[in-house]
mmCIF file of C-alpha atoms in Angstrom:
data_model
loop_
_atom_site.group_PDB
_atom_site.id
_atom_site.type_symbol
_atom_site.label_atom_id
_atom_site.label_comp_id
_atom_site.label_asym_id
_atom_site.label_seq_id
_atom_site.Cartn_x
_atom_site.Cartn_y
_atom_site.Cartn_z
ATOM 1 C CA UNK A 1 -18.646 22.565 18.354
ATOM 2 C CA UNK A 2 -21.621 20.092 17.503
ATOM 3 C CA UNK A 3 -22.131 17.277 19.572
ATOM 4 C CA UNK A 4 -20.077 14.787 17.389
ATOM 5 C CA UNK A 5 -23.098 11.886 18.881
ATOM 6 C CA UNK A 6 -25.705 14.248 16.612
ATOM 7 C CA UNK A 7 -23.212 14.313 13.666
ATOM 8 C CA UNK A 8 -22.942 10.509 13.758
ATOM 9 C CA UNK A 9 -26.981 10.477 13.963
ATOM 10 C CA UNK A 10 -26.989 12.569 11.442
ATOM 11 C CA UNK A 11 -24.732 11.000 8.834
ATOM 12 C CA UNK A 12 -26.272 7.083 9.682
ATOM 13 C CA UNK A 13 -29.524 8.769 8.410
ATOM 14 C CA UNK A 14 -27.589 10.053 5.278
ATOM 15 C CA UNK A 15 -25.575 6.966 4.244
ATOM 16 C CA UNK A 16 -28.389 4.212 5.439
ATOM 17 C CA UNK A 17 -28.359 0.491 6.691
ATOM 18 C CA UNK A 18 -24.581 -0.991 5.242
ATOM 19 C CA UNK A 19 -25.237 -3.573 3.027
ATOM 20 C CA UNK A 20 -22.567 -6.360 1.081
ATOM 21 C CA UNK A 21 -20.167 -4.569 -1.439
ATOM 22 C CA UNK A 22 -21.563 -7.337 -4.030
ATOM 23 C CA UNK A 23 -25.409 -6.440 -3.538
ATOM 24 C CA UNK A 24 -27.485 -4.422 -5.986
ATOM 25 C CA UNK A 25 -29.486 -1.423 -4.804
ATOM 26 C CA UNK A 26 -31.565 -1.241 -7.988
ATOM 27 C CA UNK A 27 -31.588 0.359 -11.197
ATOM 28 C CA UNK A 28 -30.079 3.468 -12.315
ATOM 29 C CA UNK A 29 -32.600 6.963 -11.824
ATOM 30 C CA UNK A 30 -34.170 8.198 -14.942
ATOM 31 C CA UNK A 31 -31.985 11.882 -14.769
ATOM 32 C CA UNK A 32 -28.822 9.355 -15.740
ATOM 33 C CA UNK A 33 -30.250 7.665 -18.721
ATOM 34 C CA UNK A 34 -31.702 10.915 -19.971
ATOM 35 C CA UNK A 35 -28.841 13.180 -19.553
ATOM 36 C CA UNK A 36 -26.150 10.202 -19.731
ATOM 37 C CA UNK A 37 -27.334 7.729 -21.976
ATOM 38 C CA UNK A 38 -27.064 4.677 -19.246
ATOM 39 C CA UNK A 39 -29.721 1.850 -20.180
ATOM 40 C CA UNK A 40 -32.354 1.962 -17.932
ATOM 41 C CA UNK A 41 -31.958 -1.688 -17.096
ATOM 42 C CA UNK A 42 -28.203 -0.600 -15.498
ATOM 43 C CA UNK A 43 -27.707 -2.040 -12.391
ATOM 44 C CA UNK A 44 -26.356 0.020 -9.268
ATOM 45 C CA UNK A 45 -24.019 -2.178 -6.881
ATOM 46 C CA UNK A 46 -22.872 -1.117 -3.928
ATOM 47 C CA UNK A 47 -19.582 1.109 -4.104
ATOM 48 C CA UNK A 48 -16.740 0.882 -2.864
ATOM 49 C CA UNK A 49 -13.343 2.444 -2.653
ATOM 50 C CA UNK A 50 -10.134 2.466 -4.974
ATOM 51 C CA UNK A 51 -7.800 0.361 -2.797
ATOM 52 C CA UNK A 52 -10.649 -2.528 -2.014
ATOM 53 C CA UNK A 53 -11.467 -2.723 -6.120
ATOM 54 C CA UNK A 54 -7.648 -3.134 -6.538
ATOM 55 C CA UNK A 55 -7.943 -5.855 -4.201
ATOM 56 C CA UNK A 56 -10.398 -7.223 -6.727
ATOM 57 C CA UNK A 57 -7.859 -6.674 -9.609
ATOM 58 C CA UNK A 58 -5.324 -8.397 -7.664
ATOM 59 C CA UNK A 59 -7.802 -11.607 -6.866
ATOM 60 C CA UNK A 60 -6.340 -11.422 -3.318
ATOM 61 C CA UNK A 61 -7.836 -14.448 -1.945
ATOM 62 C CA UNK A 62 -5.350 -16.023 0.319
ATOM 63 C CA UNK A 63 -4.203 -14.258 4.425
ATOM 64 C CA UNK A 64 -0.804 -14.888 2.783
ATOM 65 C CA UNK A 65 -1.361 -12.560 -0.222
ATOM 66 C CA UNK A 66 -0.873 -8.518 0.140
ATOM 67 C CA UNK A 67 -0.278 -5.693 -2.397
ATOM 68 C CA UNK A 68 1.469 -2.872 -2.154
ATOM 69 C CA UNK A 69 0.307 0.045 -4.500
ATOM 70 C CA UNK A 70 3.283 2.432 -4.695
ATOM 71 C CA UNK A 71 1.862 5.270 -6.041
ATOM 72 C CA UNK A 72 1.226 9.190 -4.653
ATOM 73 C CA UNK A 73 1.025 8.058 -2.041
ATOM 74 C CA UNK A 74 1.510 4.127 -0.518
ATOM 75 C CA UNK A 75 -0.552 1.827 0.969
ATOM 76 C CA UNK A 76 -0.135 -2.073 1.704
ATOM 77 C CA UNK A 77 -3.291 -4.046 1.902
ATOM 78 C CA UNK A 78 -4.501 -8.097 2.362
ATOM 79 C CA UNK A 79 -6.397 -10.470 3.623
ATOM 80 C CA UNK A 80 -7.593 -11.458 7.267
ATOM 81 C CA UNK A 81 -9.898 -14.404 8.268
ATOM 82 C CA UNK A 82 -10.189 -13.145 11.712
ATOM 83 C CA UNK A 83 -10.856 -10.033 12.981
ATOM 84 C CA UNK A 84 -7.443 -8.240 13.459
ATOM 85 C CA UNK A 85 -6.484 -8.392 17.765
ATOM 86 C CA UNK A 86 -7.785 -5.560 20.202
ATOM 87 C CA UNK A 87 -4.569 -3.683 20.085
ATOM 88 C CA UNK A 88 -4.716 -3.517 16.164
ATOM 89 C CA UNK A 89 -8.632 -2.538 16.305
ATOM 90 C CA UNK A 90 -7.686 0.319 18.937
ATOM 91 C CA UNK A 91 -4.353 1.801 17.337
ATOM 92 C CA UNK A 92 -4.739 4.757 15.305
ATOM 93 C CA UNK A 93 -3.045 3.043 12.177
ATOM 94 C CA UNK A 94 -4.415 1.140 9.444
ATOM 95 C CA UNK A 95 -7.753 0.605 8.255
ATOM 96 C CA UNK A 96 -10.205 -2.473 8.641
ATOM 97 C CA UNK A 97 -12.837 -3.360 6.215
ATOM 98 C CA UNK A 98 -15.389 -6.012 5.516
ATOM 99 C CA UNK A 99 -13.391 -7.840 2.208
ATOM 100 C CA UNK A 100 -15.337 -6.203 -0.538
ATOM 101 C CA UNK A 101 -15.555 -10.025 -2.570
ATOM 102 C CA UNK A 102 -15.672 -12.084 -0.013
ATOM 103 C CA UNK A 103 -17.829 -10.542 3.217
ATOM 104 C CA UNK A 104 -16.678 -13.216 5.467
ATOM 105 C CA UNK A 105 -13.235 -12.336 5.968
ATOM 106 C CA UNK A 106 -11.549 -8.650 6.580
ATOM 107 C CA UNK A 107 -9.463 -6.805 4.498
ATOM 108 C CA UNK A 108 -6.670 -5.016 6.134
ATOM 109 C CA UNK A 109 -5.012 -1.703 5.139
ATOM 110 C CA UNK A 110 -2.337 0.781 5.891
ATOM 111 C CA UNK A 111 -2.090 3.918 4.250
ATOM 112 C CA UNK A 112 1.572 6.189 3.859
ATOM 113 C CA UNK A 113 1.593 10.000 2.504
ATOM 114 C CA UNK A 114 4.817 9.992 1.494
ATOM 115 C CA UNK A 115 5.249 7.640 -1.338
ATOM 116 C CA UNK A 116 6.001 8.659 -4.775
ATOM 117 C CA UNK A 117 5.968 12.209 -4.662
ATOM 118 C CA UNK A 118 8.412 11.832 -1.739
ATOM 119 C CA UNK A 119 10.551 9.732 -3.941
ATOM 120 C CA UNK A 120 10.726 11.842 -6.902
ATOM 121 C CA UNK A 121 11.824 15.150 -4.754
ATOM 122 C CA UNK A 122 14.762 12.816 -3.343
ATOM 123 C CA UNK A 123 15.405 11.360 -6.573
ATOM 124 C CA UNK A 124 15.770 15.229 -8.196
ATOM 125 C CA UNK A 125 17.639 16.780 -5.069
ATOM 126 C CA UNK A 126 20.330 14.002 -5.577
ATOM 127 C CA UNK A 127 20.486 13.980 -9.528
ATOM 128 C CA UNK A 128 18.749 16.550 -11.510
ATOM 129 C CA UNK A 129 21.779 19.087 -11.760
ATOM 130 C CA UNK A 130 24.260 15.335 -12.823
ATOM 131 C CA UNK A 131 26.145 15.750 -15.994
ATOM 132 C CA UNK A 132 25.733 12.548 -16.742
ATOM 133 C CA UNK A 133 23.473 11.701 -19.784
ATOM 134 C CA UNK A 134 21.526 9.329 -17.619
ATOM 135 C CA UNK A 135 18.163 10.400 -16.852
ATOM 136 C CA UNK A 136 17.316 10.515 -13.009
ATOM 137 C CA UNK A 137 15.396 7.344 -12.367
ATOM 138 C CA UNK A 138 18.005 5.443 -14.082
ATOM 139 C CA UNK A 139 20.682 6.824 -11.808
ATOM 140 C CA UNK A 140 18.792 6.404 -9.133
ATOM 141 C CA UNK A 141 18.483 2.620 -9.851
ATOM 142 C CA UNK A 142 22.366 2.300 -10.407
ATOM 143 C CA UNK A 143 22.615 3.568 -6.926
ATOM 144 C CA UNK A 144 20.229 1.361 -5.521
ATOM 145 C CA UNK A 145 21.497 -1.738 -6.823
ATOM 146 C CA UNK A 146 25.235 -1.703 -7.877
ATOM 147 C CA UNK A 147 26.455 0.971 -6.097
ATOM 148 C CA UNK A 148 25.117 -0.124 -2.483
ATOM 149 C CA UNK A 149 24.456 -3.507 -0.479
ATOM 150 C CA UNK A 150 21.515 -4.717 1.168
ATOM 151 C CA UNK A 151 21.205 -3.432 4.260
ATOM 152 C CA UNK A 152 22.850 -0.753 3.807
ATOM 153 C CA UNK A 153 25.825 -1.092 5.630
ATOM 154 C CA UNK A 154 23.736 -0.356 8.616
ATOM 155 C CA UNK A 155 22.667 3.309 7.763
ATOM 156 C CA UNK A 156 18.939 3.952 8.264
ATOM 157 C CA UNK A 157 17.066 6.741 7.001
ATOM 158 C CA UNK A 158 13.423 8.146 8.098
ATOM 159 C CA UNK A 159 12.113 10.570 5.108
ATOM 160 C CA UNK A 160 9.387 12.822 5.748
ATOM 161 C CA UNK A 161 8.927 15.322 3.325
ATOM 162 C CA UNK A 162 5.016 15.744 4.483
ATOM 163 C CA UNK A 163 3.602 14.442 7.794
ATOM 164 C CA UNK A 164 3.065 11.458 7.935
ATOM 165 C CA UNK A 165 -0.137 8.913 8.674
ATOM 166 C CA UNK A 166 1.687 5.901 9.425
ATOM 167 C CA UNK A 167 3.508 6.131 11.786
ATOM 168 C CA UNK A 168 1.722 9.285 13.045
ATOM 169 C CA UNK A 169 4.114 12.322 12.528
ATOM 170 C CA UNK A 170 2.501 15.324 12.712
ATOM 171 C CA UNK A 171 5.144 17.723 11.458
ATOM 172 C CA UNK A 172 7.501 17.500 7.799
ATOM 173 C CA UNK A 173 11.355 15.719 9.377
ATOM 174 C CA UNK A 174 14.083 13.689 8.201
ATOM 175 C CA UNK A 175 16.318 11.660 10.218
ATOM 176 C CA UNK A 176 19.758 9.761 9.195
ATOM 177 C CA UNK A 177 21.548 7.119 11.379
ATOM 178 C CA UNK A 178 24.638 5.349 11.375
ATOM 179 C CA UNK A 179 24.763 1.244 11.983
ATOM 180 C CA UNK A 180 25.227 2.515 15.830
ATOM 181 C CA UNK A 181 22.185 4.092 16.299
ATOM 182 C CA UNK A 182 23.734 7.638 16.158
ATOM 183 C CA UNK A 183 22.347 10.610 14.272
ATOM 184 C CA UNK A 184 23.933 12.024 11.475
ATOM 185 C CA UNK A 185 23.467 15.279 9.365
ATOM 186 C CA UNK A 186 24.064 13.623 5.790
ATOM 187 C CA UNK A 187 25.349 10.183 4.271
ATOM 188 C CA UNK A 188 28.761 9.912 3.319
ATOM 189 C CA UNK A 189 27.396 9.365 -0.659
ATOM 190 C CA UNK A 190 24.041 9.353 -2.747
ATOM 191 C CA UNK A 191 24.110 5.771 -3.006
ATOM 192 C CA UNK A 192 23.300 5.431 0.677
ATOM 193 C CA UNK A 193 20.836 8.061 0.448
ATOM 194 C CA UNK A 194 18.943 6.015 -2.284
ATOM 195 C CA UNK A 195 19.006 3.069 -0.628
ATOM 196 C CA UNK A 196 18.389 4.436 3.077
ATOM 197 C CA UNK A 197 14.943 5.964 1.320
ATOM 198 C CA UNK A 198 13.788 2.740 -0.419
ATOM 199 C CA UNK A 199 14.927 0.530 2.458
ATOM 200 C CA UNK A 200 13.125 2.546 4.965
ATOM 201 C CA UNK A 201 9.543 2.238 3.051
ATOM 202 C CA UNK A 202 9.937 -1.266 2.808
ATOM 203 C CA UNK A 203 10.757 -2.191 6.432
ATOM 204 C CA UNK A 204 8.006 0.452 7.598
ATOM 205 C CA UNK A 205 5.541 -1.568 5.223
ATOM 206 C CA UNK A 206 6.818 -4.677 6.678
ATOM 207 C CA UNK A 207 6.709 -3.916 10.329
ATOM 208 C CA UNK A 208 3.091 -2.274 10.722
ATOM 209 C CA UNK A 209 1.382 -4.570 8.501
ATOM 210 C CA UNK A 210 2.404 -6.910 11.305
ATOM 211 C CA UNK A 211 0.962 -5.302 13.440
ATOM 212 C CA UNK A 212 -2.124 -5.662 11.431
ATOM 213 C CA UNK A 213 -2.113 -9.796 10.989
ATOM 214 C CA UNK A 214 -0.571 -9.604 7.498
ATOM 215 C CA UNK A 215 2.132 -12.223 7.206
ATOM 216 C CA UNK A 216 2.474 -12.833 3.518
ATOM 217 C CA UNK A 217 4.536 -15.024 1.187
ATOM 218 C CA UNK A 218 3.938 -13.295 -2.128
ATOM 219 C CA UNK A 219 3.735 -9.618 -2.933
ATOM 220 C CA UNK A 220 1.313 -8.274 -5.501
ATOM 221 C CA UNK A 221 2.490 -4.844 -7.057
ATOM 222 C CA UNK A 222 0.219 -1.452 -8.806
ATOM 223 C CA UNK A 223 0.768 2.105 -8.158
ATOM 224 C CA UNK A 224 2.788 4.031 -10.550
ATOM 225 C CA UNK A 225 6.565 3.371 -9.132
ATOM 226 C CA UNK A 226 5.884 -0.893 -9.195
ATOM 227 C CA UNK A 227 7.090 0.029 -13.239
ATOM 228 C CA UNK A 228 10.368 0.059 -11.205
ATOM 229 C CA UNK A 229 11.884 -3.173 -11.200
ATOM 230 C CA UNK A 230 15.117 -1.981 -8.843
ATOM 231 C CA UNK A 231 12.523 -0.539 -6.463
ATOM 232 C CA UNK A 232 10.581 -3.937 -6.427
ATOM 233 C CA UNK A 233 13.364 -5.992 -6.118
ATOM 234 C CA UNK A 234 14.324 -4.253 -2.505
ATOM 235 C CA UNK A 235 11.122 -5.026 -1.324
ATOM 236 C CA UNK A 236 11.028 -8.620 -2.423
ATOM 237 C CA UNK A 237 14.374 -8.844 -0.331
ATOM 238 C CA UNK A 238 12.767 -7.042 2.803
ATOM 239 C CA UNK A 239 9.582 -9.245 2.825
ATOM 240 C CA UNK A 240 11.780 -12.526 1.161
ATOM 241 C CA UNK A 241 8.869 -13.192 -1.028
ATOM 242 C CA UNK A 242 8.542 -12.974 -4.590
ATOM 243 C CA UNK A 243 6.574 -9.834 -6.346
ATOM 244 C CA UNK A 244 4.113 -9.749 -9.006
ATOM 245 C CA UNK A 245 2.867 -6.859 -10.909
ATOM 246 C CA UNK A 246 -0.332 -5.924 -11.821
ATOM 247 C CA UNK A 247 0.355 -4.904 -16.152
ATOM 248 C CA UNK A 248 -3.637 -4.260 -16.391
ATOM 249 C CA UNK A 249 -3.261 -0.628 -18.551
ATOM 250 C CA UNK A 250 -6.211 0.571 -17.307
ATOM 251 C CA UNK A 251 -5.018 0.637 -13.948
ATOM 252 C CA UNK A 252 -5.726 -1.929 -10.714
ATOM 253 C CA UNK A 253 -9.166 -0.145 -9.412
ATOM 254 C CA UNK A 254 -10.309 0.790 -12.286
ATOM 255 C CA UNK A 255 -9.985 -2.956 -13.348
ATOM 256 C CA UNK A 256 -11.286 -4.152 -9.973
ATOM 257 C CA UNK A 257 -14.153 -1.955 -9.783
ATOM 258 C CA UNK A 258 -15.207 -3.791 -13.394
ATOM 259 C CA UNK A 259 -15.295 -7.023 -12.253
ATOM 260 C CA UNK A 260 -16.988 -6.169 -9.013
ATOM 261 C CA UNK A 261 -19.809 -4.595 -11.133
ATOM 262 C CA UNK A 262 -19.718 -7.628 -13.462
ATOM 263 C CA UNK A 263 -19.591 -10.152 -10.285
ATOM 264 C CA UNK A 264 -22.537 -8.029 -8.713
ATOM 265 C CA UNK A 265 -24.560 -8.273 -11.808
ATOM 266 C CA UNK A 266 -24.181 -12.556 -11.580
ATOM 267 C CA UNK A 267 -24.863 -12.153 -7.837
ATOM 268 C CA UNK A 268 -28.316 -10.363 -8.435
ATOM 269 C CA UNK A 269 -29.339 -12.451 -11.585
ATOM 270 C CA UNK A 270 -28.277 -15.751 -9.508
ATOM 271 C CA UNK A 271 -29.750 -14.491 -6.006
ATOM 272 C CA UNK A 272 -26.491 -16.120 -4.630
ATOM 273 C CA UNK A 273 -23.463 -14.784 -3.386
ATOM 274 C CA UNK A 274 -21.149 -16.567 -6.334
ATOM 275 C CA UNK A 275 -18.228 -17.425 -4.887
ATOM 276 C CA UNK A 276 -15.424 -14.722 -6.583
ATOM 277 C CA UNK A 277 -12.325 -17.043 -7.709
ATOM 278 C CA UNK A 278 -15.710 -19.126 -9.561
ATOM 279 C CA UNK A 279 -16.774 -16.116 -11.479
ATOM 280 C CA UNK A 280 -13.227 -15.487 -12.424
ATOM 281 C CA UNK A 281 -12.384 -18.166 -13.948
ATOM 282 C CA UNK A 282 -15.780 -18.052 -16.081
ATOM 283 C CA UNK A 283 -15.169 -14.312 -17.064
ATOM 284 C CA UNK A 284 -11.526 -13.179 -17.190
ATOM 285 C CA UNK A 285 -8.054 -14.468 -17.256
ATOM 286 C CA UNK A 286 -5.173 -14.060 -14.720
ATOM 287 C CA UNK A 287 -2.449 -13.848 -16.943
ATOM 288 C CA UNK A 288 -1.934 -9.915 -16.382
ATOM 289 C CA UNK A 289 -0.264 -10.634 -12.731
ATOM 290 C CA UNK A 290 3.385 -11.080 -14.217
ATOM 291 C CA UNK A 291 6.298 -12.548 -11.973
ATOM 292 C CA UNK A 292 8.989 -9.567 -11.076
ATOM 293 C CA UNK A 293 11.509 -10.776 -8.920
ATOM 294 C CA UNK A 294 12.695 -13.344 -6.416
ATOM 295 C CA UNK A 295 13.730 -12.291 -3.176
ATOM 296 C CA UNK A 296 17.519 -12.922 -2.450
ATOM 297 C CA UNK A 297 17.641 -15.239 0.989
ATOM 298 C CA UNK A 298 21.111 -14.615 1.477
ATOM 299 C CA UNK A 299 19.601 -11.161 2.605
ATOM 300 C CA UNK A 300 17.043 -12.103 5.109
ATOM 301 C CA UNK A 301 19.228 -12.250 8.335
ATOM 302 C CA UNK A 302 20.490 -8.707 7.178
ATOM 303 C CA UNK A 303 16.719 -7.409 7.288
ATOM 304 C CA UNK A 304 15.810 -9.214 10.250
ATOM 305 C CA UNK A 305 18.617 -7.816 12.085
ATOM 306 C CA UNK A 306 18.243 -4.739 9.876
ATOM 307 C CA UNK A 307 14.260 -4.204 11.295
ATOM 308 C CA UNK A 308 14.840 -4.203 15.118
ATOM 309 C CA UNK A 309 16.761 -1.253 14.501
ATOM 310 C CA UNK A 310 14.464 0.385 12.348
ATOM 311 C CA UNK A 311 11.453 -0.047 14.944
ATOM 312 C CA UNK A 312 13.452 0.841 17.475
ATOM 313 C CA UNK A 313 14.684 4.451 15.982
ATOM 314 C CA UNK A 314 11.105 4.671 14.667
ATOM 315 C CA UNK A 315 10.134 5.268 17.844
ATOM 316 C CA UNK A 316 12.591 7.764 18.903
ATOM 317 C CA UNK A 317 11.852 9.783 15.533
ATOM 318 C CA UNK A 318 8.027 9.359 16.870
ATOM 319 C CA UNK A 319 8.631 10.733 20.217
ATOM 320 C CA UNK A 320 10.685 14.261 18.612
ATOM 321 C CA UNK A 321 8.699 14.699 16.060
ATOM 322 C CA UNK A 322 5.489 15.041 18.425
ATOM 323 C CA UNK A 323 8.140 17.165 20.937
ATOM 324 C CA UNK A 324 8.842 19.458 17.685
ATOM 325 C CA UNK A 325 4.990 19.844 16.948
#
């Protein structure tokens, strides 16, 4: 019950003036080298979170660059050079940051609960009890990609397994459609199940990072489930652009947050802000983004067509589920 003006007063006397993700703050306290072992010469540079130091990892330079870390849960991220519009800055979805390597541009994000763990559950309701010798995933694949077309036939699928942040549903609901708009109980087979789920994350990606400015030509891929080559390969046909993957083994942030310490440490000892793509290509090597897939263009009126739908019965699935709450 705190007036939430005090708790803001509060917390900017906590947290202190922001300052560039790239700047150092100083050198490491004494209780760290003496219980830790750190050098007492280490650097401290500014933190930052682990979806802007996988935007490091990814060297996402370029408004026409995004990644999409399918992991736990999913987010899709990128690159603005302007402030995002008023409606963007008021909605309630996505998040807008100062670019963590490069402070005059933005870096635009939108975050998704259900995402891997989401996709797992559906993958062992449909084919953990099988008799086939398959495992899941690899069933699961076969479904998506030679056992059902893009697009789906026209079949649309909203899964919710936990509520959701974008779009905003507060409650746990699924909802299947036919290609006229109708609601269903169930698909006629698992194959349109598959693809209804994988298909629906991809044209929810595409549509609110739209909203958000992002407009890219080439996915960048991390998160747990970009391993998946059949899941990939949906979303390069979705976005028609082709899709990279990140095959650093120590994982996207904790890659980027390495070279933002590393480019931090040049930044302080040059009293500069060095450009990023320059200190790259003096320290480190891009050869761990490897090419995926292509997207198929014979599929892109499909989606088009395919994503006025999807917005449209997105919104109708907005409005009950907040009806439900």
């Amino acid at each position: 019950n705190e007036d939430p003006r005090v708790t803001v007063n509060e917390l900017k006397l906590l947290l202190g003036e922001p300052v560039p993700s790239h700047q150092s703050l100083g050198t490491i306290h004494s209780f760290f080298v003496q219980r830790f072992g750190f050098q007492k010469n280490c650097r401290i540079i500014a933190s930052s979170g682990d979806n802007p130091c996988t935007l490091a990892s990814m060297r996402l330079q370029s408004p026409n660059h995004a990644c999409i870390s399918l992991g736990t849960s999913d987010t899709i991220f990128g690159i603005s050079s302007s402030l995002p519009t008023s409606d963007s800055r008021n909605s309630s979805e996505g998040h807008i940051f100062i670019n963590p390597i490069n402070p005059q541009n933005f870096m635009v994000m939108l975050c998704y609960k259900n995402g891997s763990i989401t996709r797992q559950q559906i993958r062992d309701s449909l084919f953990s009890s099988s008799a086939s010798k398959k495992d899941g995933w690899s069933e699961f694949n076969d479904s998506l990609l030679n056992h059902s077309t893009p697009g789906n036939n026209g079949f649309i699928g909203f899964f919710f397994n936990f509520p959701e942040i974008t779009p905003h549903i507060p409650i746990s609901i699924t909802k299947r459609f036919n290609s006229e708009n109708q609601e269903i109980d169930s698909f006629s087979s698992n194959h349109i199940e598959v693809r209804a789920l994988i298909e629906g994350f991809a044209l929810s990606a595409l549509s609110h990072s739209k909203k958000l400015g992002m407009k890219p030509n080439v996915l960048y891929a991390t998160g747990g489930a970009s391993a998946n080559n059949s899941i990939l390969q949906v979303y390069a046909n979705v976005f028609g652009v082709q899709v990279f993957r990140l095959e650093s083994k120590s994982g996207g942030a904790a890659l980027g947050a390495a070279l933002r310490a590393m480019h931090g440490k040049v930044c302080a000892e040059s009293n500069v802000l060095v450009d990023f793509d320059k200190f790259l290509e003096s320290s480190t090597s891009s050869d761990e983004l490897q090419h995926v897939c292509d997207p198929d263009l014979s599929t892109q009126q499909i989606y088009q067509d395919l994503l006025k739908r999807y917005e449209q019965l997105e919104l109708k699935v907005i409005s009950e589920s907040h009806l439900t709450n």
